[in-house]
Backbone as JSON, one array per atom type, in Angstrom:
{
  "sequence": "MIDNKIIICDLDGCLIDSAWIWEVIKLQKFEKNIVFDFFNRNANAEANNIDLVLYKYLCFKASGGYKIHFLTARSEEIEIQTINFIQEKTGLLFGKEFTISFRPFNDFSSAAESKKIRLEQMIANGKNIILAIDDDEEIIDMYKTKGIPTLQWKIGYIPACVALEFGGNLSLLINKNEPVSLN",
  "N": [[13.64, -21.53, 31.92], [15.12, -19.25, 29.73], [14.87, -16.02, 30.19], [13.71, -13.69, 27.89], [15.83, -13.88, 26.01], [17.1, -13.77, 22.88], [17.51, -15.3, 19.72], [18.31, -14.21, 16.63], [17.48, -14.98, 13.3], [18.06, -15.22, 9.84], [16.05, -15.81, 6.9], [16.07, -16.48, 3.9], [18.72, -17.99, 2.26], [19.73, -18.86, 4.57], [17.93, -20.37, 6.67], [16.12, -21.12, 4.69], [16.58, -22.47, 1.56], [16.54, -20.76, -1.11], [17.89, -19.99, -3.3], [17.73, -20.62, -5.98], [15.74, -19.05, -7.07], [16.87, -16.5, -7.38], [18.8, -17.15, -9.2], [17.27, -17.79, -11.46], [16.1, -15.28, -11.91], [18.4, -13.82, -12.52], [19.28, -15.2, -14.84], [17.09, -14.83, -16.56], [17.09, -12.14, -16.79], [15.3, -10.24, -15.7], [13.34, -7.26, -15.58], [13.63, -4.56, -13.24], [11.13, -3.96, -11.99], [9.83, -6.38, -12.09], [11.28, -8.22, -10.68], [10.92, -8.44, -7.75], [8.26, -9.18, -7.61], [8.36, -11.67, -8.9], [10.06, -12.98, -7.1], [8.44, -12.91, -4.74], [6.27, -14.49, -5.57], [7.46, -16.96, -5.68], [8.86, -17.45, -3.34], [7.9, -19.1, -1.35], [7.69, -21.56, -2.49], [7.25, -25.06, -3.13], [9.62, -26.16, -4.01], [11.61, -24.96, -2.55], [13.93, -25.61, -0.08], [14.45, -26.53, 3.37], [17.22, -25.78, 5.38], [18.44, -28.31, 7.0], [20.43, -28.67, 8.93], [20.82, -26.12, 10.08], [18.21, -25.75, 10.98], [18.02, -27.82, 12.92], [19.98, -26.92, 14.65], [18.84, -24.49, 15.52], [16.6, -25.54, 16.81], [17.87, -26.95, 18.86], [18.96, -24.78, 20.3], [16.56, -23.48, 20.97], [15.43, -25.42, 22.6], [16.92, -25.06, 24.81], [15.82, -22.87, 25.88], [16.01, -20.44, 24.59], [14.61, -17.86, 22.56], [13.44, -17.86, 19.23], [13.73, -15.65, 16.6], [12.82, -14.72, 13.46], [14.26, -12.53, 11.35], [13.67, -10.98, 8.53], [14.24, -9.97, 5.12], [12.14, -10.24, 3.51], [9.03, -9.19, 2.13], [6.15, -7.89, 3.86], [4.04, -8.47, 2.34], [4.0, -11.15, 1.71], [3.65, -12.37, 4.12], [1.78, -14.13, 5.53], [1.85, -16.43, 3.9], [4.57, -17.08, 4.17], [4.85, -17.59, 6.93], [3.13, -19.81, 7.13], [4.53, -21.55, 5.41], [6.97, -21.95, 6.84], [5.96, -23.17, 9.16], [4.79, -25.5, 8.02], [7.01, -26.76, 6.78], [8.84, -27.1, 8.87], [7.55, -27.68, 11.26], [7.6, -26.02, 13.4], [5.9, -23.72, 15.52], [4.27, -20.7, 14.94], [4.43, -17.89, 17.02], [4.61, -19.43, 19.27], [6.96, -21.06, 19.11], [8.48, -19.57, 17.42], [8.97, -16.19, 16.34], [8.48, -13.52, 13.96], [9.68, -11.01, 11.73], [8.86, -8.84, 9.17], [9.76, -7.0, 6.2], [8.32, -3.84, 5.81], [5.59, -3.22, 3.58], [5.93, -0.92, 1.95], [8.65, -0.46, 2.04], [11.59, 0.12, 0.51], [14.24, 0.02, 0.96], [17.69, -1.1, 1.34], [18.41, -4.56, 2.16], [19.98, -4.72, 4.48], [19.61, -2.15, 5.65], [16.83, -2.16, 6.07], [16.57, -4.28, 7.88], [18.13, -3.26, 9.95], [16.62, -1.09, 10.94], [14.39, -2.41, 12.03], [15.71, -4.04, 13.88], [16.77, -2.11, 15.62], [14.41, -1.21, 16.72], [13.63, -3.5, 18.13], [15.7, -3.61, 20.03], [15.25, -1.17, 21.34], [12.86, -1.85, 22.52], [13.69, -3.43, 24.55], [14.6, -6.01, 24.01], [16.74, -8.76, 24.37], [19.2, -9.63, 22.52], [21.07, -12.33, 21.77], [22.43, -13.61, 19.79], [22.94, -13.39, 16.29], [22.08, -14.69, 13.2], [23.01, -14.84, 9.88], [23.44, -14.75, 6.29], [24.52, -12.77, 4.79], [27.2, -10.6, 4.4], [27.21, -7.79, 4.78], [25.0, -7.44, 6.4], [25.7, -8.99, 8.59], [27.87, -7.42, 9.47], [26.42, -5.15, 10.23], [25.0, -6.12, 12.47], [27.18, -6.59, 14.13], [28.07, -3.96, 14.6], [26.22, -3.2, 16.42], [26.96, -4.57, 18.6], [26.23, -7.22, 18.77], [26.7, -10.67, 18.98], [27.62, -12.73, 16.2], [26.81, -15.14, 13.64], [27.84, -16.27, 10.71], [26.09, -17.81, 8.26], [26.17, -20.33, 5.85], [24.48, -22.17, 3.55], [24.85, -25.63, 3.56], [27.27, -25.74, 4.83], [28.93, -26.17, 7.94], [29.53, -23.99, 10.46], [32.65, -23.48, 12.19], [32.46, -22.7, 14.9], [30.0, -23.74, 15.63], [30.45, -26.47, 15.38], [32.33, -26.72, 17.43], [30.72, -26.07, 19.6], [29.21, -28.35, 19.79], [31.06, -30.1, 20.61], [32.46, -31.31, 18.59], [30.95, -33.49, 17.93], [28.89, -33.95, 15.61], [26.77, -35.48, 14.84], [24.18, -35.19, 15.78], [23.27, -32.99, 14.41], [23.6, -33.55, 11.69], [22.46, -36.0, 11.08], [19.95, -37.09, 9.2], [17.77, -38.72, 9.7], [17.14, -38.59, 12.32], [14.74, -37.55, 14.63], [13.62, -34.24, 15.49], [13.06, -32.41, 18.4], [11.46, -30.02, 20.46], [10.99, -30.37, 23.05]],
  "CA": [[13.51, -20.75, 30.7], [15.99, -18.08, 29.67], [13.93, -14.93, 29.94], [13.97, -12.61, 26.95], [17.08, -14.05, 25.27], [16.62, -14.01, 21.52], [18.4, -15.59, 18.6], [17.77, -13.73, 15.36], [17.92, -15.78, 12.17], [17.58, -14.87, 8.52], [15.38, -16.9, 6.19], [16.64, -16.84, 2.6], [20.17, -18.16, 2.31], [20.05, -19.47, 5.87], [16.98, -21.45, 6.94], [15.45, -21.53, 3.46], [17.41, -22.44, 0.37], [15.73, -20.22, -2.2], [18.86, -19.39, -4.22], [17.32, -20.87, -7.37], [14.9, -17.93, -7.51], [17.76, -15.44, -7.83], [19.46, -17.64, -10.42], [16.31, -17.61, -12.55], [16.01, -13.83, -12.13], [19.63, -13.42, -13.21], [19.29, -15.78, -16.19], [16.01, -14.23, -17.36], [17.35, -10.7, -16.88], [14.04, -9.54, -15.44], [13.4, -5.84, -15.27], [13.54, -4.32, -11.8], [9.75, -4.0, -11.49], [9.38, -7.77, -12.12], [12.13, -9.03, -9.79], [10.33, -8.76, -6.44], [7.03, -9.93, -7.85], [8.77, -13.05, -9.16], [10.53, -13.55, -5.83], [7.3, -13.11, -3.84], [5.45, -15.62, -6.04], [8.21, -18.22, -5.56], [9.58, -17.52, -2.06], [7.38, -20.19, -0.52], [7.44, -22.69, -3.38], [7.6, -26.39, -2.63], [11.01, -26.43, -4.4], [12.52, -24.38, -1.56], [14.22, -26.56, 0.99], [14.92, -26.07, 4.68], [18.56, -26.23, 5.77], [18.16, -29.14, 8.18], [21.45, -28.46, 9.96], [20.46, -24.89, 10.8], [16.95, -26.03, 11.67], [18.31, -28.59, 14.13], [20.74, -26.03, 15.55], [17.86, -23.59, 16.12], [15.8, -26.34, 17.76], [18.76, -27.19, 20.01], [18.99, -23.53, 21.06], [15.22, -23.25, 21.52], [15.2, -26.37, 23.7], [17.61, -24.48, 25.96], [15.04, -21.74, 26.37], [16.16, -19.23, 23.77], [13.52, -17.56, 21.63], [13.88, -17.71, 17.84], [13.05, -14.58, 15.87], [13.27, -14.59, 12.09], [14.3, -11.15, 10.86], [13.81, -11.23, 7.11], [14.05, -8.87, 4.17], [10.92, -10.52, 2.76], [7.97, -8.21, 2.3], [4.95, -8.31, 4.58], [3.08, -8.92, 1.32], [3.95, -12.62, 1.73], [3.76, -12.74, 5.53], [0.99, -15.32, 5.89], [2.39, -17.57, 3.17], [5.87, -17.43, 4.74], [4.61, -18.23, 8.23], [2.6, -21.14, 6.83], [5.63, -22.34, 4.84], [7.87, -22.34, 7.93], [5.26, -24.14, 10.01], [4.62, -26.77, 7.3], [8.3, -27.39, 6.48], [9.64, -27.36, 10.07], [6.75, -28.09, 12.41], [7.64, -24.97, 14.41], [4.64, -22.98, 15.6], [4.37, -19.25, 15.03], [3.94, -17.34, 18.28], [5.02, -20.3, 20.37], [8.36, -21.45, 18.96], [9.19, -18.54, 16.69], [8.32, -14.95, 15.91], [9.06, -13.12, 12.68], [9.53, -9.6, 11.36], [8.95, -8.64, 7.72], [9.96, -5.67, 5.63], [7.03, -3.21, 5.49], [5.23, -3.25, 2.16], [6.44, 0.25, 1.24], [10.08, -0.32, 2.36], [12.41, -0.23, -0.64], [15.65, 0.17, 1.36], [18.49, -2.33, 1.23], [18.09, -5.55, 3.19], [20.68, -4.34, 5.72], [18.95, -0.99, 6.25], [15.51, -2.59, 6.54], [16.77, -5.08, 9.1], [18.68, -2.37, 10.99], [15.51, -0.33, 11.52], [13.6, -3.32, 12.88], [16.59, -4.44, 14.99], [16.81, -1.0, 16.58], [13.11, -1.23, 17.42], [13.69, -4.6, 19.09], [16.6, -3.19, 21.11], [14.52, -0.12, 22.08], [11.81, -2.53, 23.28], [14.31, -4.21, 25.62], [14.91, -7.4, 23.63], [18.13, -9.14, 24.63], [19.6, -10.46, 21.39], [22.33, -12.95, 22.14], [23.08, -14.13, 18.6], [22.27, -13.11, 15.02], [22.54, -15.59, 12.14], [22.67, -14.33, 8.56], [24.4, -15.14, 5.27], [24.98, -11.56, 4.1], [28.27, -9.94, 5.15], [26.81, -6.43, 5.15], [24.06, -7.56, 7.52], [26.53, -9.45, 9.72], [28.58, -6.24, 9.96], [25.44, -4.29, 10.9], [24.78, -6.69, 13.8], [28.4, -6.38, 14.92], [28.12, -2.57, 15.06], [25.3, -3.11, 17.56], [27.52, -5.38, 19.68], [25.54, -8.51, 18.81], [27.49, -11.77, 18.43], [27.06, -13.17, 14.92], [27.17, -16.41, 13.03], [27.57, -16.19, 9.27], [25.63, -19.12, 7.84], [26.15, -20.67, 4.43], [23.81, -23.46, 3.38], [25.76, -26.7, 3.18], [28.49, -25.67, 5.64], [28.75, -26.03, 9.38], [30.59, -23.11, 10.99], [33.53, -24.1, 13.18], [31.98, -22.45, 16.26], [28.89, -24.67, 15.88], [31.1, -27.76, 15.61], [32.92, -26.67, 18.77], [29.63, -26.08, 20.58], [28.77, -29.74, 19.91], [32.22, -30.9, 20.95], [32.88, -32.07, 17.42], [29.99, -34.57, 17.68], [27.86, -33.31, 14.8], [25.75, -36.43, 14.38], [22.85, -34.67, 16.12], [22.89, -31.99, 13.41], [23.64, -34.0, 10.3], [21.7, -37.23, 10.88], [18.66, -36.7, 8.65], [16.69, -39.56, 10.18], [16.87, -38.35, 13.73], [13.71, -36.53, 14.82], [13.97, -33.06, 16.26], [11.99, -32.07, 19.32], [11.74, -28.87, 21.31], [10.63, -30.74, 24.43]],
  "C": [[14.41, -19.52, 30.79], [15.14, -16.91, 29.24], [14.48, -13.93, 28.94], [15.32, -12.7, 26.25], [16.71, -14.56, 23.88], [17.76, -14.33, 20.58], [17.67, -15.12, 17.34], [18.33, -14.62, 14.25], [17.28, -15.27, 10.89], [16.86, -16.07, 7.91], [16.14, -17.31, 4.93], [18.16, -16.85, 2.65], [20.63, -18.76, 3.62], [19.09, -20.65, 6.12], [16.38, -21.99, 5.65], [16.4, -21.38, 2.28], [16.54, -22.04, -0.82], [16.62, -19.6, -3.27], [18.45, -19.57, -5.68], [16.49, -19.71, -7.93], [15.79, -16.83, -8.09], [18.53, -15.87, -9.08], [18.54, -17.47, -11.63], [16.19, -16.13, -12.9], [17.23, -13.35, -12.93], [19.65, -13.94, -14.65], [18.25, -15.14, -17.11], [16.18, -12.73, -17.55], [16.06, -9.89, -16.74], [14.28, -8.06, -15.17], [13.12, -5.67, -13.78], [12.12, -4.43, -11.25], [9.18, -5.42, -11.45], [10.07, -8.61, -11.04], [11.42, -9.41, -8.49], [9.0, -9.47, -6.56], [7.35, -11.41, -8.08], [9.24, -13.71, -7.87], [9.35, -13.86, -4.92], [6.44, -14.3, -4.26], [6.14, -16.96, -5.84], [8.9, -18.43, -4.22], [9.14, -18.69, -1.19], [7.01, -21.41, -1.36], [7.89, -24.0, -2.75], [9.06, -26.73, -2.93], [12.02, -25.86, -3.41], [12.69, -25.36, -0.41], [14.65, -25.84, 2.27], [16.33, -26.61, 4.89], [18.39, -26.99, 7.09], [19.19, -28.95, 9.29], [21.13, -27.2, 10.76], [19.16, -25.09, 11.58], [17.2, -26.78, 12.98], [19.09, -27.75, 15.14], [19.78, -25.06, 16.26], [16.99, -24.33, 17.14], [16.6, -26.65, 19.02], [18.78, -25.95, 20.9], [17.64, -23.27, 21.72], [14.93, -24.19, 22.68], [15.91, -25.92, 24.96], [16.95, -23.22, 26.47], [15.17, -20.45, 25.58], [14.98, -19.09, 22.83], [14.11, -17.35, 20.24], [13.03, -16.61, 17.19], [13.65, -14.5, 14.47], [13.14, -13.14, 11.67], [14.65, -11.25, 9.38], [13.64, -9.96, 6.29], [12.82, -9.13, 3.28], [9.86, -9.48, 3.1], [6.8, -8.78, 3.11], [3.85, -8.74, 3.62], [2.94, -10.44, 1.33], [4.08, -13.17, 3.16], [3.04, -14.05, 5.85], [1.53, -16.56, 5.19], [3.73, -18.03, 3.75], [5.71, -18.11, 6.09], [4.08, -19.64, 8.03], [3.68, -22.07, 6.29], [6.56, -22.84, 5.94], [7.21, -23.4, 8.81], [5.14, -25.5, 9.32], [5.94, -27.5, 7.11], [9.09, -27.78, 7.73], [8.83, -27.95, 11.23], [6.79, -27.08, 13.54], [6.34, -24.17, 14.37], [4.88, -21.49, 15.82], [3.75, -18.77, 16.35], [4.34, -18.16, 19.48], [6.52, -20.6, 20.29], [9.17, -20.48, 18.11], [8.3, -17.32, 16.48], [9.04, -14.51, 14.64], [8.76, -11.66, 12.4], [9.8, -9.46, 9.86], [9.22, -7.19, 7.38], [8.57, -5.07, 5.37], [6.83, -3.13, 3.98], [5.86, -2.11, 1.36], [7.93, 0.51, 1.5], [10.9, -0.81, 1.17], [13.9, -0.04, -0.33], [16.39, -1.15, 1.16], [18.08, -3.29, 2.35], [18.73, -5.18, 4.53], [20.0, -3.17, 6.41], [17.58, -1.36, 6.8], [15.62, -3.37, 7.84], [17.27, -4.22, 10.25], [17.56, -1.6, 11.7], [14.7, -1.21, 12.46], [14.4, -3.84, 14.06], [16.62, -3.35, 16.05], [15.51, -0.91, 17.36], [13.09, -2.33, 18.48], [14.54, -4.22, 20.29], [15.91, -2.13, 21.98], [13.42, -0.72, 22.94], [12.37, -3.47, 24.34], [14.61, -5.65, 25.28], [16.4, -7.64, 23.81], [18.56, -10.13, 23.54], [20.98, -11.02, 21.67], [23.11, -13.5, 20.95], [22.26, -13.74, 17.38], [22.92, -13.98, 13.95], [22.07, -15.03, 10.8], [23.74, -14.8, 7.59], [25.08, -13.95, 4.62], [26.0, -10.82, 4.96], [27.9, -8.54, 5.62], [25.86, -6.46, 6.36], [24.79, -8.05, 8.77], [27.28, -8.27, 10.32], [27.65, -5.29, 10.71], [25.17, -4.8, 12.32], [26.0, -6.43, 14.7], [28.5, -4.95, 15.42], [27.2, -2.33, 16.24], [25.78, -3.96, 18.74], [26.88, -6.74, 19.82], [26.46, -9.59, 18.23], [26.81, -12.32, 17.17], [27.57, -14.54, 14.53], [26.82, -16.28, 11.56], [27.29, -17.6, 8.79], [25.68, -19.23, 6.33], [25.52, -22.06, 4.32], [24.82, -24.49, 2.89], [27.06, -26.74, 3.97], [28.13, -25.54, 7.1], [29.88, -25.16, 9.9], [31.37, -23.79, 12.11], [33.01, -23.9, 14.6], [30.79, -23.36, 16.62], [29.46, -26.06, 16.15], [31.7, -27.81, 17.01], [31.85, -26.73, 19.85], [29.12, -27.5, 20.82], [29.94, -30.67, 20.21], [32.71, -31.76, 19.8], [31.93, -33.2, 17.07], [28.79, -33.99, 16.93], [26.75, -34.25, 14.35], [24.34, -35.95, 14.7], [22.36, -33.67, 15.06], [22.79, -32.56, 12.0], [22.9, -35.3, 10.04], [20.28, -36.86, 10.45], [17.5, -37.52, 9.2], [16.31, -39.31, 11.62], [15.83, -37.25, 13.9], [14.21, -35.37, 15.69], [12.78, -32.73, 17.15], [12.42, -30.86, 20.16], [11.43, -29.2, 22.77], [11.81, -31.28, 25.19]]
}
């Protein structure tokens, strides 16, 4: 087991494809006070899919002993629902195969600032973060300023460095019928 080596991963736009929520918000032109309520009510909807390639990549890393920590801009208001959603959609177990950090209920800062505060707490607590995965360039840049290697993830695309890590043999990541195991 690789002691205390953590891979940070974002949820929305990375592991969870919830982009439709923001499209609806944009189309409906919701007022600011409605936006996050709408997001929170739909963030764990059955219509949200898991990016199977990223999921398999995370399982591959976890099978090598790395710990997975989801650092999300989601509010702690939907903490239990989000943990249940991840467990139901992936089979990963909270506390055993992943940990997660949510935006405090009263935190209205940008996603990058909210994540930065919690990242700094992790670093202060001696966590050894070896990789951070996110879809947002501003957040990727924030990780880089902390000297953390990054992987910018876009749902539907496999980054070149991931392809190289698998020696170009991506069948383990893209074969939908192949079961994933952490054992």
